[in-house]
GROMACS .gro file of C-alpha atoms in nm:
model
  474
    1MET     CA    1   7.894   2.742   3.062
    2LYS     CA    2   7.732   3.038   3.208
    3LYS     CA    3   7.456   3.027   2.953
    4SER     CA    4   7.367   2.662   3.021
    5LEU     CA    5   7.330   2.727   3.412
    6SER     CA    6   7.090   3.014   3.305
    7VAL     CA    7   6.853   2.779   3.110
    8ILE     CA    8   6.846   2.515   3.393
    9SER     CA    9   6.759   2.773   3.645
   10SER     CA   10   6.473   2.904   3.437
   11LEU     CA   11   6.318   2.541   3.407
   12LEU     CA   12   6.348   2.470   3.776
   13PHE     CA   13   6.156   2.798   3.856
   14ALA     CA   14   5.874   2.724   3.610
   15ALA     CA   15   5.830   2.361   3.755
   16LEU     CA   16   5.804   2.514   4.105
   17CYS     CA   17   5.547   2.775   4.001
   18LEU     CA   18   5.328   2.491   3.848
   19GLY     CA   19   5.346   2.280   4.158
   20PHE     CA   20   5.210   2.568   4.363
   21ALA     CA   21   4.927   2.630   4.119
   22PHE     CA   22   4.813   2.261   4.106
   23ASN     CA   23   4.820   2.248   4.485
   24ALA     CA   24   4.600   2.544   4.517
   25TYR     CA   25   4.359   2.401   4.257
   26ALA     CA   26   4.335   2.064   4.424
   27GLN     CA   27   4.245   2.240   4.746
   28ASP     CA   28   3.952   2.407   4.569
   29VAL     CA   29   3.802   2.083   4.383
   30THR     CA   30   3.534   1.865   4.577
   31ALA     CA   31   3.485   1.496   4.505
   32LEU     CA   32   3.124   1.352   4.466
   33ASN     CA   33   3.046   1.033   4.636
   34ASP     CA   34   2.756   0.844   4.788
   35ALA     CA   35   2.821   0.991   5.129
   36ASN     CA   36   2.804   1.347   5.038
   37THR     CA   37   2.580   1.339   4.739
   38VAL     CA   38   2.189   1.267   4.706
   39ILE     CA   39   2.034   1.201   4.374
   40SER     CA   40   1.655   1.269   4.369
   41ILE     CA   41   1.449   1.105   4.079
   42SER     CA   42   1.089   1.240   4.017
   43GLU     CA   43   0.962   0.879   3.910
   44GLN     CA   44   1.089   0.550   4.019
   45ASN     CA   45   0.853   0.311   3.831
   46TYR     CA   46   0.741   0.343   3.472
   47VAL     CA   47   0.546   0.095   3.238
   48TYR     CA   48   0.679   0.031   2.882
   49ASP     CA   49   0.484   0.191   2.608
   50GLY     CA   50   0.750   0.232   2.349
   51THR     CA   51   0.825   0.604   2.440
   52PRO     CA   52   1.128   0.740   2.628
   53LYS     CA   53   1.093   0.726   3.014
   54LYS     CA   54   1.333   1.000   3.141
   55PRO     CA   55   1.248   1.131   3.490
   56THR     CA   56   1.361   1.475   3.640
   57VAL     CA   57   1.684   1.440   3.828
   58SER     CA   58   1.815   1.671   4.106
   59VAL     CA   59   2.160   1.652   4.264
   60TYR     CA   60   2.250   1.766   4.616
   61TYR     CA   61   2.592   1.802   4.769
   62ASN     CA   62   2.584   1.815   5.140
   63GLY     CA   63   2.237   1.947   5.103
   64VAL     CA   64   2.336   2.214   4.840
   65LEU     CA   65   2.157   2.177   4.508
   66LEU     CA   66   2.386   2.159   4.228
   67SER     CA   67   2.342   2.273   3.866
   68GLU     CA   68   2.332   2.040   3.575
   69ASN     CA   69   2.598   2.109   3.310
   70VAL     CA   70   2.775   2.341   3.564
   71ASP     CA   71   2.844   2.117   3.852
   72TYR     CA   72   2.772   1.779   3.705
   73SER     CA   73   2.658   1.602   3.391
   74LEU     CA   74   2.377   1.325   3.359
   75LYS     CA   75   2.406   1.007   3.167
   76PHE     CA   76   2.111   0.751   3.122
   77SER     CA   77   2.126   0.390   3.016
   78ASP     CA   78   1.840   0.262   2.783
   79PHE     CA   79   1.537   0.453   2.902
   80VAL     CA   80   1.284   0.317   2.644
   81SER     CA   81   1.295  -0.062   2.682
   82ALA     CA   82   1.161  -0.248   2.990
   83GLY     CA   83   1.423  -0.305   3.259
   84THR     CA   84   1.650  -0.112   3.500
   85VAL     CA   85   1.754   0.227   3.396
   86LYS     CA   86   2.089   0.366   3.551
   87VAL     CA   87   2.143   0.747   3.598
   88THR     CA   88   2.505   0.845   3.638
   89VAL     CA   89   2.593   1.181   3.796
   90THR     CA   90   2.956   1.289   3.703
   91GLY     CA   91   3.117   1.605   3.871
   92MET     CA   92   3.257   1.882   3.664
   93ASN     CA   93   3.445   2.211   3.724
   94SER     CA   94   3.470   2.235   4.101
   95TYR     CA   95   3.347   1.874   4.152
   96ASN     CA   96   3.474   1.534   4.036
   97GLY     CA   97   3.385   1.173   4.104
   98SER     CA   98   3.046   1.014   4.010
   99VAL     CA   99   2.739   0.870   4.176
  100THR     CA  100   2.479   0.627   4.026
  101LYS     CA  101   2.098   0.607   4.080
  102GLU     CA  102   1.846   0.354   3.932
  103TYR     CA  103   1.475   0.347   3.834
  104THR     CA  104   1.250   0.083   3.668
  105ILE     CA  105   1.067   0.059   3.338
  106LYS     CA  106   0.822  -0.243   3.375
  107PRO     CA  107   0.699  -0.464   3.085
  108ILE     CA  108   0.352  -0.386   2.956
  109THR     CA  109   0.076  -0.657   2.989
  110PHE     CA  110  -0.079  -0.805   2.670
  111ASN     CA  111  -0.444  -0.818   2.624
  112SER     CA  112  -0.696  -0.865   2.348
  113LYS     CA  113  -0.734  -0.501   2.301
  114ASN     CA  114  -0.387  -0.372   2.258
  115LEU     CA  115  -0.248  -0.670   2.075
  116SER     CA  116  -0.341  -0.749   1.705
  117VAL     CA  117  -0.274  -1.059   1.535
  118THR     CA  118  -0.304  -1.109   1.150
  119PHE     CA  119  -0.248  -1.447   0.979
  120ASP     CA  120  -0.111  -1.487   0.623
  121LYS     CA  121  -0.390  -1.703   0.469
  122THR     CA  122  -0.156  -1.867   0.223
  123SER     CA  123   0.022  -2.019   0.516
  124LEU     CA  124  -0.294  -2.168   0.670
  125VAL     CA  125  -0.293  -2.477   0.450
  126TYR     CA  126  -0.223  -2.833   0.564
  127TYR     CA  127   0.049  -3.012   0.371
  128ASN     CA  128   0.081  -3.336   0.575
  129SER     CA  129   0.294  -3.169   0.849
  130ALA     CA  130   0.223  -2.937   1.143
  131VAL     CA  131   0.122  -2.590   1.032
  132HIS     CA  132   0.315  -2.279   1.162
  133PRO     CA  133   0.156  -1.981   1.003
  134VAL     CA  134   0.311  -1.655   0.915
  135MET     CA  135   0.177  -1.411   1.166
  136TYR     CA  136   0.190  -1.034   1.201
  137VAL     CA  137   0.167  -0.925   1.570
  138SER     CA  138   0.142  -0.559   1.664
  139PHE     CA  139   0.093  -0.375   1.992
  140ASN     CA  140  -0.102  -0.058   1.950
  141GLY     CA  141   0.005  -0.043   1.584
  142GLN     CA  142   0.365  -0.121   1.652
  143LEU     CA  143   0.487  -0.431   1.474
  144LEU     CA  144   0.658  -0.687   1.711
  145LEU     CA  145   0.915  -0.939   1.647
  146GLN     CA  146   0.893  -1.304   1.731
  147ASP     CA  147   1.153  -1.421   1.989
  148VAL     CA  148   1.235  -1.060   2.060
  149ASP     CA  149   0.899  -0.932   2.180
  150TYR     CA  150   0.709  -1.265   2.214
  151LYS     CA  151   0.728  -1.630   2.171
  152VAL     CA  152   0.459  -1.882   2.041
  153THR     CA  153   0.321  -2.213   2.125
  154TYR     CA  154   0.075  -2.405   1.902
  155SER     CA  155  -0.191  -2.678   1.958
  156LYS     CA  156  -0.407  -2.890   1.720
  157ASN     CA  157  -0.202  -2.753   1.423
  158ASN     CA  158  -0.126  -3.097   1.276
  159ALA     CA  159  -0.442  -3.139   1.057
  160PRO     CA  160  -0.707  -2.941   0.874
  161GLY     CA  161  -0.940  -2.777   1.130
  162ARG     CA  162  -0.931  -2.510   1.408
  163ALA     CA  163  -0.591  -2.463   1.572
  164THR     CA  164  -0.469  -2.233   1.859
  165VAL     CA  165  -0.155  -2.022   1.901
  166LYS     CA  166  -0.056  -1.882   2.240
  167ILE     CA  167   0.143  -1.550   2.219
  168THR     CA  168   0.356  -1.500   2.537
  169GLY     CA  169   0.532  -1.162   2.588
  170ILE     CA  170   0.910  -1.141   2.655
  171GLY     CA  171   1.134  -0.836   2.684
  172ASN     CA  172   0.910  -0.537   2.699
  173PHE     CA  173   0.597  -0.738   2.721
  174ASN     CA  174   0.445  -0.997   2.956
  175ALA     CA  175   0.130  -1.204   2.991
  176SER     CA  176  -0.016  -1.416   2.716
  177VAL     CA  177  -0.302  -1.394   2.447
  178SER     CA  178  -0.434  -1.694   2.271
  179LYS     CA  179  -0.569  -1.677   1.906
  180THR     CA  180  -0.750  -1.945   1.691
  181PHE     CA  181  -0.712  -1.996   1.321
  182ILE     CA  182  -0.849  -2.234   1.060
  183ILE     CA  183  -0.621  -2.465   0.881
  184SER     CA  184  -0.755  -2.543   0.532
  185PRO     CA  185  -0.716  -2.864   0.335
  186GLN     CA  186  -0.461  -2.847   0.054
  187LYS     CA  187  -0.540  -2.785  -0.316
  188VAL     CA  188  -0.677  -3.085  -0.495
  189ASN     CA  189  -0.442  -3.209  -0.755
  190SER     CA  190  -0.434  -3.465  -1.040
  191VAL     CA  191  -0.786  -3.358  -1.160
  192SER     CA  192  -0.888  -3.508  -1.500
  193ILE     CA  193  -1.208  -3.585  -1.691
  194ALA     CA  194  -1.305  -3.855  -1.922
  195LYS     CA  195  -1.608  -3.899  -2.147
  196ASN     CA  196  -1.788  -4.236  -2.090
  197SER     CA  197  -2.045  -4.214  -2.348
  198ALA     CA  198  -2.223  -3.944  -2.565
  199THR     CA  199  -2.374  -3.771  -2.283
  200THR     CA  200  -2.172  -3.891  -1.965
  201ALA     CA  201  -1.836  -3.796  -1.818
  202THR     CA  202  -1.631  -3.889  -1.503
  203VAL     CA  203  -1.435  -3.639  -1.307
  204SER     CA  204  -1.136  -3.785  -1.119
  205TRP     CA  205  -0.891  -3.641  -0.857
  206GLY     CA  206  -0.610  -3.726  -0.626
  207LYS     CA  207  -0.695  -3.811  -0.276
  208VAL     CA  208  -0.631  -3.550   0.010
  209ASP     CA  209  -0.562  -3.667   0.356
  210LYS     CA  210  -0.762  -3.578   0.675
  211VAL     CA  211  -1.066  -3.413   0.507
  212SER     CA  212  -1.439  -3.450   0.544
  213GLY     CA  213  -1.513  -3.462   0.172
  214TYR     CA  214  -1.493  -3.286  -0.166
  215GLU     CA  215  -1.725  -3.044  -0.350
  216ILE     CA  216  -1.742  -3.049  -0.724
  217LEU     CA  217  -1.847  -2.729  -0.890
  218LYS     CA  218  -1.950  -2.670  -1.248
  219TYR     CA  219  -1.892  -2.368  -1.460
  220ASP     CA  220  -2.225  -2.147  -1.507
  221ALA     CA  221  -2.190  -1.924  -1.809
  222ASN     CA  222  -2.474  -1.704  -1.697
  223LYS     CA  223  -2.304  -1.621  -1.376
  224ASN     CA  224  -1.953  -1.631  -1.515
  225SER     CA  225  -1.839  -1.853  -1.224
  226PHE     CA  226  -1.829  -2.199  -1.080
  227VAL     CA  227  -2.132  -2.309  -0.881
  228HIS     CA  228  -2.204  -2.607  -0.659
  229ALA     CA  229  -2.275  -2.927  -0.852
  230VAL     CA  230  -2.237  -3.204  -0.604
  231TYR     CA  231  -2.066  -3.317  -0.281
  232ALA     CA  232  -1.861  -3.637  -0.265
  233SER     CA  233  -1.739  -3.834   0.044
  234ALA     CA  234  -1.377  -3.836   0.174
  235ASP     CA  235  -1.310  -4.175   0.036
  236SER     CA  236  -1.425  -4.076  -0.319
  237THR     CA  237  -1.181  -3.993  -0.597
  238SER     CA  238  -1.425  -3.968  -0.881
  239TYR     CA  239  -1.782  -3.872  -0.982
  240LYS     CA  240  -1.986  -3.958  -1.288
  241PHE     CA  241  -2.205  -3.695  -1.446
  242THR     CA  242  -2.492  -3.816  -1.667
  243LYS     CA  243  -2.741  -3.662  -1.904
  244LEU     CA  244  -2.494  -3.376  -1.997
  245GLN     CA  245  -2.643  -3.126  -2.242
  246ASN     CA  246  -2.542  -3.188  -2.599
  247SER     CA  247  -2.355  -2.926  -2.805
  248ALA     CA  248  -2.191  -2.768  -2.495
  249LEU     CA  249  -1.864  -2.743  -2.310
  250HIS     CA  250  -1.878  -2.867  -1.955
  251SER     CA  251  -1.605  -2.745  -1.708
  252TYR     CA  252  -1.548  -2.856  -1.351
  253VAL     CA  253  -1.333  -2.780  -1.042
  254VAL     CA  254  -1.293  -2.984  -0.720
  255LYS     CA  255  -1.236  -2.849  -0.356
  256ALA     CA  256  -1.170  -3.042  -0.043
  257TYR     CA  257  -1.332  -2.928   0.263
  258LYS     CA  258  -1.324  -2.992   0.648
  259THR     CA  259  -1.630  -2.970   0.865
  260ILE     CA  260  -1.604  -2.796   1.192
  261ASP     CA  261  -1.889  -2.742   1.422
  262GLY     CA  262  -2.133  -2.797   1.128
  263ASP     CA  263  -1.950  -2.547   0.911
  264LYS     CA  264  -1.746  -2.645   0.593
  265TYR     CA  265  -1.405  -2.488   0.551
  266PHE     CA  266  -1.277  -2.531   0.190
  267GLY     CA  267  -0.934  -2.555   0.048
  268GLU     CA  268  -0.816  -2.388  -0.279
  269GLN     CA  269  -1.016  -2.514  -0.583
  270SER     CA  270  -0.836  -2.722  -0.829
  271ASP     CA  271  -0.743  -2.643  -1.182
  272ALA     CA  272  -1.047  -2.656  -1.425
  273VAL     CA  273  -1.109  -2.950  -1.648
  274SER     CA  274  -1.339  -2.964  -1.941
  275VAL     CA  275  -1.515  -3.189  -2.178
  276PHE     CA  276  -1.711  -3.108  -2.492
  277ILE     CA  277  -2.037  -3.300  -2.543
  278LYS     CA  278  -2.108  -3.333  -2.911
  279PRO     CA  279  -2.443  -3.274  -3.083
  280ALA     CA  280  -2.700  -3.538  -3.042
  281LYS     CA  281  -2.738  -3.817  -3.312
  282ALA     CA  282  -2.913  -3.681  -3.623
  283GLN     CA  283  -3.222  -3.820  -3.750
  284LEU     CA  284  -3.331  -3.823  -4.120
  285THR     CA  285  -3.712  -3.771  -4.161
  286SER     CA  286  -3.734  -3.776  -4.540
  287VAL     CA  287  -3.532  -3.871  -4.845
  288THR     CA  288  -3.706  -3.843  -5.184
  289MET     CA  289  -3.601  -3.820  -5.545
  290LYS     CA  290  -3.776  -3.596  -5.807
  291ASN     CA  291  -3.624  -3.623  -6.140
  292SER     CA  292  -3.241  -3.598  -6.070
  293THR     CA  293  -3.293  -3.383  -5.756
  294LEU     CA  294  -3.243  -3.532  -5.411
  295ASN     CA  295  -3.450  -3.378  -5.133
  296VAL     CA  296  -3.316  -3.442  -4.778
  297GLU     CA  297  -3.501  -3.356  -4.452
  298TRP     CA  298  -3.404  -3.405  -4.094
  299LYS     CA  299  -3.488  -3.314  -3.733
  300LYS     CA  300  -3.362  -2.985  -3.591
  301LEU     CA  301  -3.065  -3.017  -3.341
  302ASP     CA  302  -2.912  -2.785  -3.096
  303CYS     CA  303  -2.586  -2.722  -3.294
  304THR     CA  304  -2.411  -2.472  -3.522
  305GLY     CA  305  -2.484  -2.642  -3.852
  306TYR     CA  306  -2.511  -2.971  -4.027
  307GLU     CA  307  -2.306  -3.189  -4.279
  308ILE     CA  308  -2.470  -3.417  -4.540
  309ILE     CA  309  -2.284  -3.685  -4.724
  310TYR     CA  310  -2.428  -3.883  -5.008
  311THR     CA  311  -2.257  -4.140  -5.231
  312THR     CA  312  -2.308  -4.454  -5.452
  313ASP     CA  313  -2.094  -4.650  -5.225
  314SER     CA  314  -2.286  -4.830  -4.953
  315LYS     CA  315  -1.957  -4.835  -4.734
  316PHE     CA  316  -1.898  -4.471  -4.769
  317LYS     CA  317  -1.535  -4.510  -4.879
  318LYS     CA  318  -1.537  -4.353  -5.224
  319GLY     CA  319  -1.722  -4.104  -5.432
  320LEU     CA  320  -1.823  -3.917  -5.122
  321LYS     CA  321  -2.006  -3.581  -5.179
  322THR     CA  322  -2.040  -3.337  -4.886
  323VAL     CA  323  -2.283  -3.054  -4.830
  324LYS     CA  324  -2.227  -2.836  -4.531
  325ILE     CA  325  -2.525  -2.626  -4.381
  326LYS     CA  326  -2.425  -2.343  -4.168
  327ASN     CA  327  -2.768  -2.235  -4.063
  328SER     CA  328  -2.886  -2.455  -3.760
  329ASN     CA  329  -3.241  -2.369  -3.814
  330LYS     CA  330  -3.246  -2.514  -4.173
  331THR     CA  331  -3.366  -2.871  -4.178
  332LYS     CA  332  -3.398  -2.956  -4.547
  333LYS     CA  333  -3.171  -2.945  -4.860
  334ALA     CA  334  -3.222  -3.009  -5.228
  335ILE     CA  335  -2.925  -3.159  -5.393
  336LYS     CA  336  -2.940  -3.124  -5.782
  337LYS     CA  337  -2.813  -3.288  -6.092
  338LEU     CA  338  -2.758  -3.647  -5.960
  339LYS     CA  339  -2.673  -3.916  -6.205
  340LYS     CA  340  -2.971  -4.114  -6.357
  341GLY     CA  341  -3.017  -4.470  -6.276
  342LYS     CA  342  -2.800  -4.470  -5.971
  343LYS     CA  343  -2.863  -4.584  -5.622
  344TYR     CA  344  -2.753  -4.329  -5.370
  345TYR     CA  345  -2.679  -4.359  -4.981
  346VAL     CA  346  -2.745  -4.056  -4.770
  347ARG     CA  347  -2.670  -3.954  -4.411
  348VAL     CA  348  -2.645  -3.643  -4.205
  349ARG     CA  349  -2.486  -3.521  -3.867
  350GLY     CA  350  -2.484  -3.196  -3.673
  351TYR     CA  351  -2.167  -2.999  -3.567
  352VAL     CA  352  -2.083  -2.735  -3.303
  353THR     CA  353  -1.800  -2.484  -3.335
  354ASN     CA  354  -1.627  -2.404  -3.018
  355ASN     CA  355  -1.300  -2.182  -2.997
  356GLY     CA  356  -1.260  -2.227  -3.368
  357LYS     CA  357  -1.280  -2.604  -3.357
  358ASN     CA  358  -1.561  -2.814  -3.488
  359TYR     CA  359  -1.720  -3.106  -3.289
  360TYR     CA  360  -1.937  -3.352  -3.488
  361GLY     CA  361  -2.225  -3.550  -3.361
  362ALA     CA  362  -2.301  -3.915  -3.464
  363TRP     CA  363  -2.419  -3.992  -3.808
  364SER     CA  364  -2.789  -4.059  -3.867
  365LYS     CA  365  -2.910  -4.388  -4.006
  366VAL     CA  366  -2.839  -4.434  -4.385
  367LYS     CA  367  -3.135  -4.401  -4.625
  368THR     CA  368  -3.111  -4.509  -4.982
  369ILE     CA  369  -3.286  -4.375  -5.292
  370ARG     CA  370  -3.252  -4.456  -5.661
  371THR     CA  371  -3.272  -4.195  -5.943
  372GLU     CA  372  -3.497  -4.253  -6.251
  373ASN     CA  373  -3.333  -4.435  -6.540
  374LYS     CA  374  -3.586  -4.353  -6.835
  375LYS     CA  375  -3.864  -4.115  -6.900
  376ARG     CA  376  -4.198  -4.220  -6.789
  377ARG     CA  377  -4.420  -4.404  -7.048
  378ALA     CA  378  -4.781  -4.330  -7.085
  379ALA     CA  379  -5.015  -4.565  -6.905
  380HIS     CA  380  -5.159  -4.729  -7.222
  381GLU     CA  381  -4.796  -4.827  -7.336
  382TYR     CA  382  -4.802  -5.091  -7.050
  383VAL     CA  383  -5.147  -5.241  -7.191
  384ASN     CA  384  -5.170  -5.353  -7.533
  385CYS     CA  385  -5.515  -5.543  -7.525
  386PRO     CA  386  -5.757  -5.602  -7.806
  387PHE     CA  387  -6.032  -5.543  -7.574
  388LYS     CA  388  -6.079  -5.165  -7.603
  389LYS     CA  389  -6.283  -5.125  -7.284
  390CYS     CA  390  -6.029  -5.341  -7.085
  391ARG     CA  391  -5.743  -5.114  -7.205
  392ASN     CA  392  -5.912  -4.799  -7.118
  393LEU     CA  393  -6.001  -4.919  -6.775
  394PHE     CA  394  -5.650  -5.021  -6.700
  395ALA     CA  395  -5.515  -4.695  -6.832
  396GLU     CA  396  -5.732  -4.514  -6.568
  397LEU     CA  397  -5.597  -4.749  -6.304
  398PHE     CA  398  -5.243  -4.691  -6.376
  399VAL     CA  399  -5.296  -4.314  -6.378
  400GLU     CA  400  -5.455  -4.348  -6.040
  401ILE     CA  401  -5.173  -4.530  -5.867
  402ARG     CA  402  -4.902  -4.351  -6.069
  403VAL     CA  403  -4.688  -4.665  -6.145
  404VAL     CA  404  -4.375  -4.618  -6.350
  405ARG     CA  405  -4.153  -4.889  -6.516
  406ILE     CA  406  -4.347  -5.185  -6.378
  407GLU     CA  407  -4.403  -5.523  -6.505
  408VAL     CA  408  -4.704  -5.676  -6.321
  409PHE     CA  409  -4.795  -6.032  -6.348
  410LEU     CA  410  -5.161  -5.933  -6.416
  411VAL     CA  411  -5.055  -5.708  -6.713
  412GLN     CA  412  -4.876  -6.020  -6.855
  413ILE     CA  413  -5.194  -6.196  -6.848
  414ILE     CA  414  -5.374  -5.937  -7.028
  415LEU     CA  415  -5.107  -5.937  -7.293
  416GLN     CA  416  -5.182  -6.305  -7.362
  417GLN     CA  417  -5.477  -6.160  -7.545
  418THR     CA  418  -5.698  -6.475  -7.481
  419LYS     CA  419  -6.016  -6.549  -7.288
  420ALA     CA  420  -5.788  -6.732  -7.025
  421PHE     CA  421  -5.727  -6.379  -6.889
  422ALA     CA  422  -6.078  -6.362  -6.756
  423LYS     CA  423  -6.054  -6.701  -6.582
  424ALA     CA  424  -5.726  -6.626  -6.430
  425LEU     CA  425  -5.855  -6.287  -6.311
  426VAL     CA  426  -6.152  -6.463  -6.138
  427VAL     CA  427  -5.922  -6.707  -5.977
  428HIS     CA  428  -5.702  -6.439  -5.824
  429GLN     CA  429  -5.996  -6.200  -5.732
  430PHE     CA  430  -6.056  -6.370  -5.389
  431ALA     CA  431  -5.693  -6.346  -5.273
  432PHE     CA  432  -5.655  -5.974  -5.362
  433THR     CA  433  -5.979  -5.898  -5.168
  434GLN     CA  434  -5.890  -6.092  -4.875
  435GLU     CA  435  -5.545  -5.935  -4.847
  436ALA     CA  436  -5.683  -5.579  -4.883
  437ASN     CA  437  -5.919  -5.643  -4.601
  438ARG     CA  438  -5.658  -5.786  -4.369
  439ILE     CA  439  -5.386  -5.521  -4.412
  440ALA     CA  440  -5.423  -5.150  -4.375
  441ASP     CA  441  -5.117  -5.062  -4.572
  442ILE     CA  442  -4.983  -5.328  -4.800
  443ARG     CA  443  -4.647  -5.313  -4.980
  444VAL     CA  444  -4.627  -5.503  -5.318
  445PHE     CA  445  -4.279  -5.578  -5.438
  446TYR     CA  446  -4.188  -5.652  -5.786
  447LYS     CA  447  -3.876  -5.769  -5.956
  448THR     CA  448  -3.759  -5.441  -6.110
  449GLN     CA  449  -3.896  -5.168  -5.889
  450ASN     CA  450  -4.037  -5.124  -5.533
  451VAL     CA  451  -4.393  -4.990  -5.547
  452ILE     CA  452  -4.610  -4.900  -5.240
  453ILE     CA  453  -4.995  -4.935  -5.303
  454GLY     CA  454  -5.228  -4.799  -5.050
  455GLN     CA  455  -5.537  -4.999  -4.941
  456SER     CA  456  -5.780  -4.774  -5.134
  457SER     CA  457  -5.592  -4.810  -5.461
  458LEU     CA  458  -5.571  -5.200  -5.408
  459LEU     CA  459  -5.961  -5.218  -5.340
  460LEU     CA  460  -6.008  -5.007  -5.659
  461CYS     CA  461  -5.781  -5.245  -5.846
  462CYS     CA  462  -5.974  -5.553  -5.730
  463HIS     CA  463  -6.295  -5.383  -5.814
  464ILE     CA  464  -6.184  -5.313  -6.177
  465PHE     CA  465  -6.042  -5.659  -6.200
  466MET     CA  466  -6.384  -5.811  -6.103
  467HIS     CA  467  -6.567  -5.573  -6.335
  468ILE     CA  468  -6.343  -5.664  -6.634
  469GLY     CA  469  -6.381  -6.032  -6.563
  470LYS     CA  470  -6.763  -6.016  -6.575
  471ARG     CA  471  -6.754  -5.818  -6.902
  472VAL     CA  472  -6.507  -6.068  -7.062
  473THR     CA  473  -6.680  -6.376  -6.946
  474GLY     CA  474  -7.035  -6.231  -7.005
   0.00000   0.00000   0.00000
């Protein structure tokens, strides 16, 4: 019992000591308030520039300057962004309570010098709706955020052409700056090319809305780029090119454009389309036969090479023989060991190799030639006449005009071995002379072989006929 009373007495004594100590402390601590405390700020107004705006602060209690971090502490609200900044002074040690003071950071004003605007060109294309381009707006090199630092409004941005965006500052910025930008037509799509004839082709494309026209460009191999070819109106969706170069690849692209104050602003060019124009039609200049060798000649073409086909089938369906000439400068070819006594049909065409593929031109006109069936007979074999002088003269005539395998009506008359030859010869003399004078180059066709006799040979023939006739009748 005595021990418990002793513990209680000790506790009561300790509490009493504490109370006295607290009362002494309370009498020494001073409360800060608006009545006894003055806060002095070195700068009341700042302009936002993105850097901290923290003025010098002095605190006076009843005219006595207090020391920061000894008698009080300072706390600032946001002192970087535009707006009102609060400075709170809180007492410490011998002071308690708090006092607040304010100062201002004003928004900065936009202008064309401190504000930079860059547009993403890929977003400046009209796709049948209003254009709101991607923009990069920066203030003195600091990238700004739309709807945080500024807001935008547009005008004339619903078609290809010149549009305007107005940038108005908010938050840390004020005032407005306007920038213009060009809205380009969209890329031309559905481009195709079709060949109309040997040297003409038509380029077609899909219509683009609200444009001034189209430009068609052709690939230039020397410049390794597409160059201007022709302009087309806004209503056009095709253009026909004529007189295209043979043996060449022709490639085109199409761009839509909008004319603004006399200047053309182009959209993205289309994908390229191409057509290959084949070599021109070949032309045979000579087809001759010597023994069993076929000699073929043709006009030179702008191509890689030539292809010759010969056959005994006039329809070129069977028995085709092909000869390929890989040298474009070569314009003749000898084809040996043909069958004797056959009629051959010959034609030629040019070809061009492009990217490993051959493009063939049109075939030439077909020429025909016949190989010899038998060996040539001597001239005197055609004339078996009892009149020695007559036979010799006719032998000389046949050597002159080089007739082979021919059965001539006049020879048949000679072979009758009668004086009627002379009379018939005189009768026909006038007709031969008259025909020779009338035609510069006469063609005489016989049943078994086509033989061409020039005027000089025919006159010689008539002269000999008359001479023989006079001798026989005389």
